[in-house]
Amino acid sequence: MKNLRRYRGLQVDFGLHYRYFSVSANVRAQSPNAEPEDLVHEGTSDTTHVSGLHKLLQLFARTRAPIEGKACHAKIIHVGLQADTLTSNMLINMYSKCGLVDCARAVFDEMAERSLVSWNTMIGSLAQNGEEQEALCLFVEMQRKGTPSSEFTLSSVLCACAAKCAVFECKQLHAFAIKAAMDSNVFVGTALLDVYAKCSMIKDASFVFECMPERSDVTWSSMMAGYVQNDLHEEALVLFHRTQMSGLEYNQFTISSTICACAGLAALIEGKQVHGVLCKAGFESNIYVVSSLIDMYAKCGCIREAYIVFQGVDERSIVLWNAMIAGFARHAHSMEAMILFEKMQQMDISPNEVTYIAVLNACSHMGLVEKGHKYFHLMMREHKVSPNVFHYSCMVDIFGRAGLLREAYNMIEKMPFDVTASMWGSLLSSCRIHRNLDLAEVAAKHLFEMEPNNAGNHVLLSNIYAVNKKWEEVALARKLLKESYVKKERGKSWIEIKDKVHSFMVGERNHPQIAEIYSKLDDLIAKLEKMDYKAETEHDLHFVEESRKQQLLRHHSEKLALIFGLMCLPQNVPIRIMKNLRICGDCHSFMKLTSNITEREIIVRDTNRFHHFKDGYCSCGDFW
Ligand code: ZN
Ligand code: ZN
């Protein structure tokens, strides 16, 4: 799934993007070594003058005032306090809060006597200011000097490992924690599972979690965030139910991870229940919670509900605007996305790079070449946002979809970054729609090199040969695919009926009502065939003969999910289906016709976008 997801162009998960940072902050915030108040207890001097200076240092740390802090430092040297350990600790803390790690380090290096607190503050400071490697080195130095470390040292160093995804170091620290009997400490355990989760070692993370004798709310929310980051949405929801049963208090991170999990599963009913829970718990104006709520409704196909949530917030931060604009873009409501984009600027909120990704995405989905081009330049000229690889990716998409394949190719060529596989993938898809064989071969050649195991690329290329009636090349491409041992991911679709998510594989056998589903499907196909529906077998690339291929195509998972939806849901309820791959051309036609003869609204979310089928038409305008 990961590979296929990559090649279809671009999708930025706005929901998770900021959550990653917020959870790191969350884990850090739990370690008290960073708080100046904790440094006060080891006082060495008690004159009012000294304590006045200390109070000032704390104030400047809290208010992030480096200039005033430096003046205070000068005063400290002037009165001859620089050798005092407590004062030095506070200086290190102040400098680190103000982001001046070098100054903090200079104070640390000059200290004649270091207590444990000095080391902790310095290591924490390095870890929080992006100097993870330095933090690790300092920890090693501390060990060599024989200074005993505390739980807080260990959790700071682990935070550094998480940011660098340093798996090897993390394992060593894990062993160290066990040896020092610190592994049962709640801070250490939480930091450990956080590192494992961020390094995609989710099994190790949940092992640490299950072994912990004591867990804080941060532990629970870190574990849930870990599941969500690793696409294990069902596991995240199970954990949420466990927190509910254990009567634990929710925090903003547990709630927003849960909403993210619902979004990942397109579990709307569950999502609405969590919406109820969060209102009761008083989180409806929390920006993290609200932006994941907007994202969830948008991803579940309820763009109207997303907008209602957005409108309900008085103070909208950029994160909320971005989530809403991205939601509109995903639903091909480009007009709304652009209106919101203008509106946010009227309210004096400057768009950032994430906003521009969403806006360019909106242009791409609607084939708005000129607008896209305009925004791309506006971004650099007026908002001084320099385009990153995602913006270029959007432009390649915009040109490609509009059939300006040369322009798309030139964009790739002149880009100041390494070309990503997703760009070649986007170009290849555009070549399929606009039947450009030459560029398709160029793009495919790059893709085969970059992603030798992605079957999707072979499939696309051979489809392009097929529509151009190059049968020899089709045969060759299929032969290559067969020989290259690449595995095609099996199609799978989900539909939520009465707060239970039902999943269907292509050619499903195990669902309890499958016999009835197949017979109803046959009836529907017979009806559609009278309306000139013909199975488009070129969309199926299994290595089987035509008749078997027709049968496989009939049983694509989204068709089965649709029939089940028709069976179970009342007439006025839209049928919402989620699919793990891009919807094929045949299923797309099938959905359009079905929406017409059954007079139902059908919403399919595939890996690329949403398709709203109504009265025989799709919102994507057959452009996906
Ligand atoms: Zn299909
Ligand atoms: Zn569509």
XYZ file of C-alpha atoms and ligand atoms in Angstrom:
626
model
C 0.000 0.000 0.000
C 2.828 2.383 0.864
C 4.366 2.055 -2.595
C 1.138 2.542 -4.425
C 0.360 5.479 -2.264
C 3.573 7.104 -3.201
C 3.253 6.904 -6.942
C -0.092 8.517 -7.295
C 1.269 11.980 -6.927
C 1.012 13.440 -3.551
C -0.885 13.398 -0.416
C 0.158 15.256 2.646
C -1.490 14.231 5.816
C -2.110 17.549 7.420
C -3.651 15.878 10.414
C -0.567 13.921 11.332
C 1.965 16.473 10.315
C 1.514 18.737 13.273
C 0.541 15.942 15.613
C 3.991 14.425 15.311
C 5.468 17.584 16.696
C 2.875 18.093 19.322
C 3.349 14.623 20.729
C 7.098 15.106 20.924
C 6.421 18.287 22.817
C 4.048 16.351 24.989
C 6.645 13.746 25.878
C 9.185 16.419 26.574
C 6.844 18.411 28.712
C 6.446 15.507 31.073
C 10.106 15.514 32.023
C 10.410 18.017 34.841
C 14.111 18.643 34.328
C 13.202 21.346 31.871
C 11.220 23.385 34.336
C 13.128 26.140 36.096
C 11.056 25.791 39.242
C 12.658 22.424 39.833
C 16.091 23.898 39.837
C 15.310 26.170 42.745
C 15.303 23.517 45.393
C 19.047 23.059 45.577
C 19.808 26.564 46.731
C 23.345 27.457 47.747
C 22.905 31.149 48.322
C 20.093 32.834 50.136
C 20.772 36.531 49.998
C 17.860 38.493 48.576
C 20.093 39.897 45.881
C 20.912 36.445 44.556
C 17.372 35.226 44.736
C 16.314 38.380 42.860
C 18.697 37.497 40.041
C 17.405 33.933 40.035
C 13.835 35.136 39.764
C 14.836 37.291 36.809
C 16.552 34.353 35.088
C 13.404 32.294 35.515
C 11.294 35.108 34.144
C 13.492 35.552 31.067
C 13.491 31.802 30.472
C 9.708 31.757 30.657
C 9.204 34.789 28.449
C 11.999 33.756 26.049
C 13.863 37.071 26.409
C 17.507 36.473 25.355
C 18.657 40.101 25.440
C 17.471 40.684 28.990
C 18.842 37.251 29.886
C 22.281 38.188 28.609
C 22.217 41.422 30.615
C 21.388 39.359 33.665
C 24.326 37.055 32.846
C 26.628 40.102 32.758
C 25.351 41.145 36.165
C 26.022 37.662 37.509
C 29.643 37.845 36.339
C 29.879 41.352 37.792
C 28.856 40.209 41.264
C 31.095 37.127 40.983
C 28.350 34.531 41.003
C 29.414 32.694 37.830
C 31.042 29.837 39.747
C 27.849 29.101 41.631
C 26.386 25.789 40.458
C 22.731 26.681 40.949
C 23.126 29.997 39.137
C 24.909 28.279 36.253
C 22.123 25.708 36.007
C 19.603 28.504 35.737
C 21.676 30.251 33.098
C 21.834 27.059 31.037
C 18.084 26.701 31.333
C 17.460 30.326 30.347
C 19.730 30.137 27.294
C 18.259 26.852 26.197
C 14.679 28.164 26.484
C 15.720 31.136 24.363
C 17.147 28.751 21.760
C 20.767 29.871 22.369
C 22.260 26.411 22.779
C 25.829 27.600 22.171
C 25.615 30.078 25.059
C 24.120 27.366 27.259
C 26.963 25.057 26.303
C 29.591 27.728 27.051
C 28.207 28.147 30.570
C 28.113 24.371 31.010
C 31.699 23.887 29.797
C 33.027 26.491 32.197
C 31.416 24.970 35.246
C 33.944 23.706 37.769
C 31.428 21.575 39.555
C 28.439 19.894 37.879
C 25.725 18.339 39.660
C 23.319 15.945 38.050
C 20.929 18.837 37.356
C 23.519 20.581 35.170
C 23.928 17.516 32.990
C 20.188 16.973 32.756
C 19.509 20.579 31.834
C 22.257 20.620 29.215
C 21.257 17.298 27.634
C 17.591 18.343 27.638
C 18.523 21.666 26.088
C 20.491 20.048 23.262
C 17.736 17.516 22.589
C 15.066 20.206 22.430
C 17.045 22.493 20.183
C 17.664 19.994 17.413
C 21.210 19.060 18.510
C 20.351 15.414 19.038
C 23.762 14.049 18.145
C 25.386 16.394 20.675
C 22.911 15.318 23.343
C 23.846 11.674 22.774
C 27.576 12.507 22.899
C 27.143 14.410 26.141
C 25.312 11.469 27.645
C 28.229 9.211 26.721
C 30.653 11.718 28.265
C 28.554 11.778 31.412
C 28.779 7.999 31.650
C 32.541 8.089 31.162
C 32.913 10.665 33.940
C 31.024 8.303 36.203
C 28.194 10.761 36.911
C 25.161 8.667 37.794
C 22.184 9.451 35.535
C 18.548 9.770 36.510
C 15.264 8.890 34.833
C 15.133 12.419 33.464
C 18.540 12.135 31.827
C 17.446 8.954 30.177
C 14.134 10.295 28.917
C 15.862 13.393 27.477
C 18.367 11.255 25.606
C 15.550 9.036 24.368
C 13.741 12.114 23.046
C 16.888 12.894 21.077
C 16.833 9.348 19.667
C 13.193 9.777 18.614
C 13.963 12.902 16.637
C 16.875 11.221 14.871
C 15.190 7.854 14.595
C 18.322 6.372 16.147
C 17.188 2.768 16.600
C 20.574 1.358 17.550
C 21.132 3.931 20.292
C 17.592 3.450 21.513
C 18.123 -0.279 21.942
C 21.315 0.369 23.878
C 19.511 2.825 26.106
C 16.722 0.302 26.593
C 19.290 -2.236 27.785
C 20.893 0.431 29.967
C 17.499 1.241 31.526
C 16.877 -2.411 32.338
C 20.343 -2.719 33.912
C 19.862 0.435 35.969
C 16.367 -0.747 36.974
C 14.841 2.363 35.441
C 12.732 0.602 32.813
C 9.697 0.538 35.069
C 9.822 4.307 35.487
C 6.876 5.944 33.783
C 8.922 8.715 32.075
C 11.530 6.305 30.772
C 8.945 3.775 29.587
C 6.926 6.438 27.814
C 9.992 7.909 26.118
C 11.099 4.403 25.078
C 7.801 3.464 23.472
C 7.701 6.853 21.777
C 11.094 6.253 20.136
C 10.161 2.751 19.020
C 6.861 3.998 17.562
C 8.522 6.853 15.711
C 11.120 4.491 14.282
C 8.279 2.264 12.947
C 9.090 -0.488 15.466
C 5.548 -0.587 16.701
C 5.744 -4.120 18.093
C 8.571 -3.102 20.412
C 6.610 -0.011 21.374
C 3.520 -1.954 22.353
C 5.688 -4.503 24.194
C 7.145 -1.716 26.328
C 3.648 -0.303 26.844
C 2.141 -3.595 27.990
C 5.049 -4.248 30.392
C 4.811 -0.890 32.143
C 3.632 -1.264 35.753
C 2.451 2.343 35.843
C 1.202 4.530 32.969
C 0.435 8.231 32.803
C -2.040 9.827 30.414
C 1.005 10.791 28.322
C 1.911 7.093 28.087
C -1.546 6.261 26.730
C -1.609 9.119 24.276
C 1.928 8.385 23.042
C 0.990 4.780 22.383
C -2.146 5.827 20.510
C -0.241 8.380 18.460
C 2.296 5.633 17.721
C -0.410 3.370 16.335
C -1.845 6.161 14.217
C 1.587 7.140 12.844
C 2.121 3.518 11.854
C -1.286 3.272 10.133
C -2.618 0.852 12.776
C -5.907 2.670 13.194
C -7.892 -0.256 14.529
C -5.324 -0.830 17.287
C -5.513 2.857 18.187
C -9.287 2.628 18.571
C -9.010 -0.502 20.713
C -6.616 1.378 22.977
C -9.047 4.288 23.156
C -11.778 1.919 24.341
C -9.354 0.642 26.960
C -8.776 4.184 28.252
C -12.552 4.633 28.419
C -12.956 1.437 30.431
C -10.147 2.287 32.823
C -11.806 5.641 33.520
C -8.691 7.565 32.531
C -9.013 11.276 31.866
C -8.656 12.282 28.222
C -6.134 14.821 27.079
C -6.000 16.648 23.756
C -3.542 14.109 22.381
C -5.626 11.015 23.162
C -8.660 12.666 21.637
C -6.967 13.860 18.489
C -5.219 10.511 17.930
C -8.576 8.794 18.221
C -10.129 11.149 15.701
C -7.177 10.534 13.387
C -7.749 6.800 13.683
C -11.419 7.270 12.761
C -10.338 9.348 9.776
C -7.905 6.639 8.711
C -10.667 4.034 8.797
C -13.320 6.409 7.430
C -15.299 5.291 10.490
C -17.805 8.119 10.530
C -20.178 6.777 13.178
C -17.340 6.125 15.606
C -15.901 9.533 14.746
C -19.206 11.213 15.556
C -19.293 9.423 18.903
C -15.813 10.717 19.727
C -17.015 14.172 18.675
C -19.695 13.818 21.356
C -17.147 12.692 23.935
C -14.829 15.610 23.248
C -17.627 18.161 23.519
C -18.555 16.719 26.907
C -14.917 16.817 28.012
C -14.666 20.460 26.941
C -12.189 20.156 24.073
C -14.300 21.785 21.368
C -12.121 24.873 21.207
C -8.785 23.073 21.416
C -7.020 23.745 18.137
C -5.386 20.330 17.794
C -8.612 18.546 18.495
C -10.680 20.757 16.209
C -8.294 20.544 13.286
C -8.245 16.756 13.481
C -12.034 16.864 13.662
C -12.194 18.901 10.440
C -9.751 16.505 8.847
C -11.791 13.493 10.006
C -15.097 14.772 8.611
C -13.393 15.716 5.343
C -11.794 12.274 5.052
C -15.075 10.551 5.848
C -16.647 12.368 2.924
C -18.661 14.826 5.054
C -17.296 18.117 3.856
C -20.397 19.962 5.079
C -19.897 18.735 8.661
C -16.216 19.661 8.436
C -17.214 23.185 7.494
C -19.729 23.404 10.354
C -16.969 22.515 12.818
C -14.673 25.061 11.192
C -17.316 27.782 11.404
C -17.969 26.988 15.055
C -14.493 28.090 16.098
C -14.024 31.768 16.904
C -10.272 31.963 16.974
C -8.943 30.193 13.935
C -5.269 29.482 13.727
C -3.475 28.789 10.464
C -3.681 25.056 11.234
C -7.483 25.212 11.059
C -7.529 27.206 7.838
C -5.099 24.740 6.300
C -7.147 21.734 7.394
C -10.312 23.225 5.911
C -8.733 24.301 2.623
C -7.132 20.867 2.272
C -10.528 19.281 2.942
C -12.195 21.308 0.187
C -9.327 20.498 -2.185
C -9.671 16.800 -1.519
C -13.360 16.967 -2.374
C -12.702 18.874 -5.593
C -14.517 21.899 -4.133
C -11.857 24.106 -5.634
C -13.985 27.233 -5.618
C -14.602 26.942 -1.886
C -10.915 26.245 -1.272
C -9.945 29.408 -3.109
C -12.600 31.565 -1.454
C -11.309 30.424 1.926
C -7.763 31.138 0.807
C -8.732 34.738 -0.014
C -10.750 35.077 3.171
C -7.900 33.999 5.398
C -5.690 36.685 3.926
C -8.399 39.282 4.474
C -8.229 38.300 8.118
C -4.504 38.992 8.084
C -3.390 35.414 8.293
C -0.469 34.803 5.973
C -0.635 31.529 4.085
C 2.284 29.206 4.761
C 3.765 26.377 2.715
C 1.121 23.916 3.873
C -1.648 26.266 2.729
C -0.076 26.484 -0.694
C 0.140 22.722 -1.030
C -3.615 22.564 -0.372
C -4.403 25.394 -2.793
C -2.262 23.913 -5.569
C -3.904 20.563 -4.928
C -7.298 22.196 -5.427
C -6.121 23.584 -8.774
C -4.781 20.217 -9.797
C -8.027 18.385 -9.040
C -9.997 20.804 -11.177
C -7.469 21.131 -13.982
C -6.980 24.861 -13.318
C -3.637 25.416 -15.004
C -3.543 29.205 -15.086
C -4.698 29.576 -11.490
C -2.135 27.019 -10.341
C 0.619 28.819 -12.165
C -0.504 32.128 -10.681
C -0.489 30.780 -7.126
C 2.893 29.135 -7.593
C 4.415 32.515 -8.418
C 2.351 34.429 -5.856
C 3.727 32.127 -3.201
C 7.314 33.055 -3.976
C 6.755 36.715 -4.815
C 4.300 37.891 -2.206
C 4.541 35.476 0.647
C 8.220 34.654 0.351
C 7.527 30.978 0.663
C 10.112 29.099 -1.351
C 8.550 26.107 -3.064
C 9.477 22.716 -1.698
C 9.315 19.354 -3.373
C 5.559 19.047 -2.670
C 4.761 22.291 -4.457
C 6.726 21.154 -7.495
C 4.906 17.862 -7.298
C 1.562 19.706 -7.414
C 2.683 21.668 -10.460
C 3.729 18.483 -12.257
C 0.259 17.182 -11.472
C -1.472 20.342 -12.675
C 0.360 20.410 -16.003
C 0.089 16.669 -16.484
C -3.637 16.436 -15.863
C -4.284 19.312 -18.221
C -2.416 17.452 -20.939
C 0.565 19.830 -20.922
C 2.938 16.915 -20.601
C 5.985 18.723 -21.969
C 5.524 21.485 -19.382
C 5.206 18.862 -16.656
C 8.379 17.200 -17.856
C 10.230 20.540 -17.991
C 9.104 21.294 -14.437
C 10.662 18.019 -13.319
C 13.841 18.717 -15.235
C 14.452 22.197 -13.886
C 13.481 21.487 -10.300
C 16.244 22.167 -7.735
C 15.444 18.968 -5.811
C 15.916 15.280 -6.483
C 12.964 13.987 -8.476
C 10.724 11.778 -6.348
C 9.097 8.597 -7.512
C 5.711 10.217 -6.952
C 6.473 12.845 -9.595
C 7.352 10.271 -12.216
C 4.243 8.375 -11.112
C 2.090 11.446 -11.584
C 3.585 12.037 -15.032
C 2.993 8.403 -15.940
C -0.679 8.634 -14.896
C -1.101 11.788 -16.953
C 0.493 10.053 -19.925
C -2.148 7.340 -19.586
C -5.017 9.830 -19.665
C -3.541 11.807 -22.561
C -2.083 8.816 -24.396
C 1.492 10.017 -24.649
C 3.646 6.963 -25.188
C 7.056 8.621 -25.459
C 6.994 10.386 -22.133
C 5.271 7.418 -20.504
C 8.256 5.276 -21.370
C 10.672 7.872 -19.968
C 8.730 8.138 -16.714
C 8.323 4.372 -16.435
C 12.042 3.797 -16.930
C 12.821 6.062 -13.974
C 10.103 4.473 -11.874
C 11.270 0.916 -12.500
C 14.704 1.949 -11.261
C 13.438 3.807 -8.206
C 10.704 1.374 -7.183
C 11.592 -2.040 -8.559
C 8.978 -3.702 -6.355
C 5.997 -1.524 -7.209
C 3.671 -3.500 -9.431
C 1.454 -0.455 -9.955
C 4.014 1.098 -12.309
C 4.128 -1.963 -14.548
C 0.353 -2.066 -14.567
C 0.088 1.576 -15.588
C 2.602 1.255 -18.385
C 0.963 -1.810 -19.795
C -2.429 -0.038 -19.632
C -0.934 2.783 -21.658
C 0.316 0.329 -24.260
C -3.129 -1.260 -24.279
C -5.046 1.956 -24.989
C -2.564 2.719 -27.749
C -3.164 -0.793 -29.095
C 0.538 -1.740 -28.869
C -0.193 -5.347 -28.135
C 3.370 -6.618 -28.446
C 4.521 -4.113 -25.838
C 1.581 -5.039 -23.624
C 2.648 -8.665 -23.737
C 6.235 -7.708 -22.985
C 5.292 -5.455 -20.079
C 3.172 -8.189 -18.572
C 5.927 -10.709 -19.038
C 8.358 -8.395 -17.263
C 5.892 -7.891 -14.446
C 5.437 -11.622 -14.067
C 9.176 -12.256 -14.013
C 10.042 -9.439 -11.649
C 8.396 -11.070 -8.621
C 6.573 -7.870 -7.803
C 3.445 -8.383 -5.846
C 0.299 -6.508 -6.701
C -1.503 -5.404 -3.583
C -4.922 -6.982 -3.294
C -7.853 -4.658 -3.580
C -9.773 -4.111 -0.370
C -12.757 -1.925 0.454
C -14.436 -0.923 3.688
C -17.949 0.187 4.504
C -19.298 1.173 7.892
C -22.776 -0.104 8.768
C -24.195 0.598 12.222
C -20.833 1.432 13.813
C -19.242 -1.764 12.525
C -16.696 -1.600 9.727
C -17.114 -4.388 7.143
C -14.195 -5.137 4.864
C -14.291 -6.866 1.480
C -11.396 -8.327 -0.511
C -11.611 -8.787 -4.259
C -13.489 -12.066 -4.728
C -14.460 -12.112 -1.008
C -15.532 -15.490 0.404
C -15.715 -14.993 4.170
C -18.326 -12.331 4.783
C -21.401 -13.922 6.456
C -23.798 -12.490 3.854
C -21.559 -13.031 0.845
C -23.917 -15.385 -1.047
C -26.712 -12.841 -0.983
C -24.266 -10.091 -2.008
C -23.116 -12.029 -5.077
C -26.630 -12.810 -6.206
C -27.748 -9.172 -5.788
C -24.615 -8.095 -7.665
C -25.505 -10.389 -10.571
C -29.012 -8.903 -10.690
C -27.640 -5.380 -10.756
C -25.091 -6.175 -13.475
C -27.852 -7.731 -15.598
C -29.874 -4.519 -15.210
C -26.882 -2.348 -16.072
C -26.035 -4.421 -19.111
C -29.430 -3.540 -20.512
C -28.259 0.077 -20.231
C -25.199 -0.715 -22.359
C -22.782 -1.316 -19.525
C -19.878 -3.469 -20.645
C -17.104 -4.678 -18.372
C -13.859 -2.881 -19.266
C -11.442 -5.759 -18.845
C -8.307 -3.839 -19.739
C -8.424 -2.567 -16.157
C -7.662 -5.991 -14.802
C -4.116 -7.213 -15.009
C -4.355 -10.676 -13.556
C -2.646 -13.314 -15.660
C -5.780 -15.203 -16.549
C -7.961 -15.661 -19.583
C -10.670 -13.235 -20.577
C -13.654 -15.013 -18.992
C -11.936 -15.357 -15.606
C -10.828 -11.771 -15.909
C -14.424 -10.641 -16.403
C -15.366 -12.516 -13.299
C -12.573 -10.967 -11.226
C -13.562 -7.531 -12.433
C -17.185 -8.186 -11.460
C -16.005 -8.957 -7.978
C -13.801 -5.954 -7.303
C -14.067 -5.152 -3.627
C -15.777 -1.758 -4.025
C -18.604 -3.379 -5.996
C -19.177 -5.882 -3.170
C -19.103 -3.117 -0.564
C -21.574 -1.112 -2.650
C -24.053 -3.997 -2.874
C -23.790 -4.542 0.881
C -24.439 -0.832 1.405
C -27.484 -0.975 -0.872
C -28.773 -3.950 1.129
C -28.297 -2.437 4.579
C -28.646 1.330 4.387
C -31.918 3.249 4.062
C -32.626 5.047 0.778
C -31.814 8.572 1.965
C -28.403 7.713 3.445
C -25.366 8.137 1.166
C -23.243 5.022 0.713
C -19.658 5.686 1.793
C -16.931 3.301 0.700
C -13.191 3.412 1.306
C -10.757 1.631 -1.003
C -7.058 0.842 -0.489
C -6.115 1.310 -4.167
C -7.095 3.696 -6.914
C -10.598 2.958 -8.202
C -10.446 1.285 -11.627
C -12.175 2.617 -14.735
C -14.702 -0.197 -14.766
C -15.782 0.290 -11.158
C -15.963 4.028 -11.827
C -18.450 3.534 -14.689
C -20.297 0.963 -12.624
C -20.720 3.400 -9.720
C -21.934 6.179 -12.009
C -24.604 3.987 -13.588
C -25.663 2.545 -10.240
C -26.038 5.992 -8.703
C -28.414 6.762 -11.558
C -30.687 3.723 -11.570
C -30.866 3.322 -7.793
C -31.112 7.092 -7.196
C -28.501 6.782 -4.471
C -25.596 8.999 -3.560
C -22.367 6.995 -3.521
C -19.107 8.344 -2.109
C -15.899 6.426 -2.758
C -12.640 7.465 -1.149
C -9.727 5.842 -2.945
C -6.021 6.463 -2.352
C -6.132 9.542 -4.503
C -9.302 11.472 -3.845
C -13.038 11.403 -3.243
C -15.570 10.455 -5.881
C -19.108 11.694 -5.224
C -21.403 9.768 -7.567
C -24.869 11.203 -8.107
C -27.432 10.994 -10.945
C -24.974 9.171 -13.152
C -22.133 11.664 -12.760
C -18.990 11.806 -10.660
C -17.620 14.919 -8.953
C -14.164 14.202 -10.386
C -15.457 14.731 -13.898
C -13.838 11.393 -14.864
C -10.483 12.977 -14.175
C -8.517 11.104 -11.573
Zn -12.566 -2.017 -10.099
Zn -14.780 9.961 -10.008
